[in-house]
Tab-separated table of C-alpha atoms in Angstrom:
chain	number	residue	atom	x	y	z
A	1	UNK	CA	-10.177	-19.873	13.968
A	2	UNK	CA	-7.430	-22.028	12.661
A	3	UNK	CA	-4.114	-21.892	14.465
A	4	UNK	CA	-0.865	-21.952	12.485
A	5	UNK	CA	1.670	-19.824	10.641
A	6	UNK	CA	1.018	-16.296	9.297
A	7	UNK	CA	-0.274	-15.964	5.684
A	8	UNK	CA	1.878	-12.957	4.230
A	9	UNK	CA	1.488	-11.260	0.924
A	10	UNK	CA	4.578	-9.730	-0.460
A	11	UNK	CA	5.346	-7.852	-3.701
A	12	UNK	CA	7.795	-9.645	-6.002
A	13	UNK	CA	10.651	-7.275	-7.365
A	14	UNK	CA	9.471	-5.464	-10.522
A	15	UNK	CA	10.957	-3.204	-13.111
A	16	UNK	CA	9.091	-0.465	-11.629
A	17	UNK	CA	10.958	-0.794	-8.492
A	18	UNK	CA	14.259	-1.157	-10.261
A	19	UNK	CA	13.391	2.120	-12.405
A	20	UNK	CA	12.426	3.937	-9.189
A	21	UNK	CA	15.675	3.011	-7.686
A	22	UNK	CA	17.538	4.194	-10.584
A	23	UNK	CA	15.622	7.435	-10.746
A	24	UNK	CA	16.312	8.184	-7.365
A	25	UNK	CA	20.239	7.386	-7.752
A	26	UNK	CA	20.243	9.889	-10.857
A	27	UNK	CA	18.619	12.629	-8.539
A	28	UNK	CA	20.890	11.932	-5.560
A	29	UNK	CA	23.958	12.204	-8.259
A	30	UNK	CA	22.463	15.382	-9.656
A	31	UNK	CA	22.132	16.821	-6.187
A	32	UNK	CA	25.840	16.006	-5.320
A	33	UNK	CA	26.815	17.692	-8.519
A	34	UNK	CA	25.018	20.834	-7.457
A	35	UNK	CA	26.681	20.826	-4.015
A	36	UNK	CA	30.119	20.266	-5.818
A	37	UNK	CA	29.463	22.805	-8.479
A	38	UNK	CA	28.589	25.427	-5.835
A	39	UNK	CA	31.664	24.771	-3.676
A	40	UNK	CA	33.927	24.930	-6.745
A	41	UNK	CA	32.328	28.411	-7.849
A	42	UNK	CA	33.334	30.112	-4.549
A	43	UNK	CA	31.436	31.753	-1.686
A	44	UNK	CA	29.058	34.160	-3.810
A	45	UNK	CA	25.384	34.292	-3.234
A	46	UNK	CA	24.670	32.248	-6.222
A	47	UNK	CA	26.892	29.531	-5.127
A	48	UNK	CA	25.416	29.449	-1.553
A	49	UNK	CA	21.860	29.019	-3.304
A	50	UNK	CA	23.090	26.162	-5.554
A	51	UNK	CA	24.605	24.452	-2.456
A	52	UNK	CA	21.578	24.882	-0.410
A	53	UNK	CA	19.394	23.420	-3.110
A	54	UNK	CA	21.894	20.673	-3.777
A	55	UNK	CA	21.752	19.706	-0.327
A	56	UNK	CA	17.859	19.759	0.143
A	57	UNK	CA	18.119	17.580	-3.020
A	58	UNK	CA	20.685	15.182	-1.207
A	59	UNK	CA	18.447	14.799	1.937
A	60	UNK	CA	15.058	14.420	-0.001
A	61	UNK	CA	16.176	12.268	-2.933
A	62	UNK	CA	18.633	10.420	-0.553
A	63	UNK	CA	15.728	9.286	1.865
A	64	UNK	CA	13.749	8.273	-1.582
A	65	UNK	CA	16.582	6.207	-2.664
A	66	UNK	CA	16.887	4.734	0.785
A	67	UNK	CA	13.387	3.834	0.700
A	68	UNK	CA	13.574	2.388	-2.683
A	69	UNK	CA	16.619	0.107	-1.612
A	70	UNK	CA	14.576	-1.107	1.294
A	71	UNK	CA	11.362	-1.995	-0.712
A	72	UNK	CA	13.374	-3.788	-3.368
A	73	UNK	CA	15.989	-5.717	-0.823
A	74	UNK	CA	13.716	-5.805	2.290
A	75	UNK	CA	10.894	-7.570	0.979
A	76	UNK	CA	8.666	-6.536	3.834
A	77	UNK	CA	5.088	-8.036	3.413
A	78	UNK	CA	2.240	-5.641	2.559
A	79	UNK	CA	-0.288	-7.754	4.453
A	80	UNK	CA	-0.248	-10.476	6.931
A	81	UNK	CA	-3.049	-12.658	8.172
A	82	UNK	CA	-2.291	-13.974	11.635
A	83	UNK	CA	-4.450	-16.019	14.346
A	84	UNK	CA	-4.808	-12.667	15.935
A	85	UNK	CA	-6.142	-10.644	13.062
A	86	UNK	CA	-5.040	-8.651	10.096
A	87	UNK	CA	-1.827	-7.200	10.305
A	88	UNK	CA	-0.612	-4.125	8.114
A	89	UNK	CA	3.271	-4.079	8.415
A	90	UNK	CA	4.825	-0.656	8.839
A	91	UNK	CA	6.683	0.663	5.551
A	92	UNK	CA	10.262	0.212	5.575
A	93	UNK	CA	12.246	1.754	7.295
A	94	UNK	CA	9.857	2.035	10.260
A	95	UNK	CA	10.279	-0.649	12.815
A	96	UNK	CA	7.743	-3.487	12.698
A	97	UNK	CA	6.340	-2.503	16.270
A	98	UNK	CA	4.716	0.206	14.223
A	99	UNK	CA	2.605	-2.340	12.588
A	100	UNK	CA	-1.020	-2.231	12.876
A	101	UNK	CA	-3.494	-5.014	13.720
A	102	UNK	CA	-7.142	-5.262	13.009
A	103	UNK	CA	-8.436	-8.166	15.312
A	104	UNK	CA	-10.717	-10.809	13.612
A	105	UNK	CA	-13.486	-10.067	16.055
A	106	UNK	CA	-13.693	-6.614	14.400
A	107	UNK	CA	-13.781	-7.768	10.782
A	108	UNK	CA	-17.317	-7.944	9.680
A	109	UNK	CA	-16.848	-8.493	5.919
A	110	UNK	CA	-14.352	-8.340	3.132
A	111	UNK	CA	-14.909	-6.064	-0.070
A	112	UNK	CA	-13.358	-6.287	-3.210
A	113	UNK	CA	-13.569	-2.988	-5.223
A	114	UNK	CA	-12.268	-1.720	-8.422
A	115	UNK	CA	-11.165	2.012	-8.822
A	116	UNK	CA	-10.084	3.718	-12.022
A	117	UNK	CA	-11.263	4.093	-15.608
A	118	UNK	CA	-11.097	1.497	-17.984
A	119	UNK	CA	-8.887	2.098	-21.231
A	120	UNK	CA	-6.784	5.042	-19.647
A	121	UNK	CA	-3.063	4.991	-19.207
A	122	UNK	CA	-3.348	4.318	-15.455
A	123	UNK	CA	-6.396	1.900	-16.018
A	124	UNK	CA	-8.043	0.317	-13.268
A	125	UNK	CA	-6.771	-1.014	-9.798
A	126	UNK	CA	-8.499	-3.551	-7.541
A	127	UNK	CA	-8.648	-3.096	-3.799
A	128	UNK	CA	-9.190	-5.372	-0.807
A	129	UNK	CA	-11.004	-3.772	1.879
A	130	UNK	CA	-11.355	-5.457	5.561
A	131	UNK	CA	-14.753	-3.775	6.686
A	132	UNK	CA	-14.934	-3.146	10.547
A	133	UNK	CA	-18.355	-2.218	11.183
A	134	UNK	CA	-22.000	-3.021	9.813
A	135	UNK	CA	-22.639	0.524	8.563
A	136	UNK	CA	-19.542	0.040	6.082
A	137	UNK	CA	-20.657	-3.562	5.120
A	138	UNK	CA	-23.873	-1.863	4.105
A	139	UNK	CA	-22.324	0.820	2.071
A	140	UNK	CA	-20.210	-1.761	0.460
A	141	UNK	CA	-23.421	-3.945	-0.554
A	142	UNK	CA	-25.444	-0.982	-1.811
A	143	UNK	CA	-23.545	2.244	-2.722
A	144	UNK	CA	-23.083	3.419	-6.053
A	145	UNK	CA	-19.523	3.210	-7.586
A	146	UNK	CA	-18.714	6.903	-6.790
A	147	UNK	CA	-19.604	6.332	-3.114
A	148	UNK	CA	-18.047	2.934	-3.027
A	149	UNK	CA	-14.672	4.332	-4.034
A	150	UNK	CA	-14.797	6.498	-0.639
A	151	UNK	CA	-13.942	3.289	1.078
A	152	UNK	CA	-10.448	3.546	-0.303
A	153	UNK	CA	-9.946	7.280	0.389
A	154	UNK	CA	-8.429	8.098	3.966
A	155	UNK	CA	-9.898	11.817	3.868
A	156	UNK	CA	-13.606	10.983	3.807
A	157	UNK	CA	-14.573	10.702	7.496
A	158	UNK	CA	-17.527	8.407	7.132
A	159	UNK	CA	-15.173	5.743	5.688
A	160	UNK	CA	-11.743	6.576	7.190
A	161	UNK	CA	-12.046	3.533	9.236
A	162	UNK	CA	-12.101	1.132	6.149
A	163	UNK	CA	-9.647	3.022	4.186
A	164	UNK	CA	-7.015	2.270	7.033
A	165	UNK	CA	-7.539	-1.333	6.051
A	166	UNK	CA	-7.666	-0.858	2.320
A	167	UNK	CA	-5.105	-2.751	0.287
A	168	UNK	CA	-4.359	-1.896	-3.315
A	169	UNK	CA	-4.087	-5.270	-5.284
A	170	UNK	CA	-0.958	-5.162	-7.252
A	171	UNK	CA	-0.045	-7.420	-10.044
A	172	UNK	CA	3.199	-8.081	-8.252
A	173	UNK	CA	1.821	-9.639	-5.196
A	174	UNK	CA	3.080	-13.096	-4.758
A	175	UNK	CA	-0.417	-14.471	-3.965
A	176	UNK	CA	-3.550	-13.957	-5.948
A	177	UNK	CA	-6.572	-12.149	-4.601
A	178	UNK	CA	-8.501	-15.458	-4.541
A	179	UNK	CA	-5.873	-17.220	-2.480
A	180	UNK	CA	-5.929	-14.150	0.136
A	181	UNK	CA	-9.735	-14.652	0.396
A	182	UNK	CA	-9.425	-18.373	1.066
A	183	UNK	CA	-6.684	-17.557	3.792
A	184	UNK	CA	-8.904	-14.934	5.459
A	185	UNK	CA	-11.924	-17.345	5.434
A	186	UNK	CA	-9.855	-19.947	7.202
A	187	UNK	CA	-9.190	-17.579	9.960
A	188	UNK	CA	-12.624	-15.957	10.204
A	189	UNK	CA	-15.867	-16.884	8.219
A	190	UNK	CA	-16.903	-13.513	6.892
A	191	UNK	CA	-19.025	-12.470	3.964
A	192	UNK	CA	-17.216	-11.439	0.646
A	193	UNK	CA	-18.680	-8.549	-1.200
A	194	UNK	CA	-17.280	-8.455	-4.698
A	195	UNK	CA	-18.096	-4.963	-6.345
A	196	UNK	CA	-15.392	-5.052	-9.005
A	197	UNK	CA	-17.879	-5.199	-11.686
A	198	UNK	CA	-20.725	-3.358	-10.211
C-alpha cells in the first residue's frame, strides 16, 4: 500500500448547481411572501393557514437553499482514497466526523456499472462500486443487468452493503473514472469488473 496524500474527487461547480440554488432562492422568497401576505391580511383562519404554509416553506426551502449554497461553495469531496481505505465524506452541512470509511482490507474488487436507458431524457449513469465481499464480486461478474443494478440500490437487502459504497460518476467530477481506478490500484491491487457495456 502506497503512503501519501489522500486522493480526492470533487464535483466542479456546474450550471445545474447554480440553477438549483436559484430555484431554492425563488421558493424561499415566495414562502416569505406567503408569510408577509398572511400577516398583512389579519388574524382570520385563512390568513393563519397562509402563514403556516409560508413558515413551513421557509423552513423546508431554507434548508434546501442552505444545502445548495454549501454544495456550491463548500466543495466537499464526494470520494476520498486514503492510506486507510475508501472514505465517503458526509454531505454538507454534516460534520466531517460523520464520514464513513471502508478499510482497504475489506475491498475485494471494484465494479463499474451503467444504469439507465440510452436515448431517454435522463440517459445513462455510470457507477463505481467498491465490493466488500466475495459474494458481491461474483454477482458483479455474472449477473444479468437487472440484478446488477441492485448493487446501486440501498433498499435491496442482498446488495445493501455494496450500495453504501456506490458512487455515481458525474460528468462534473474533477477526475475521470480511469484516474480513480489508477489511484485505487496504487493503494490496493484489486480486480476491476467493468460491466458498463454488458
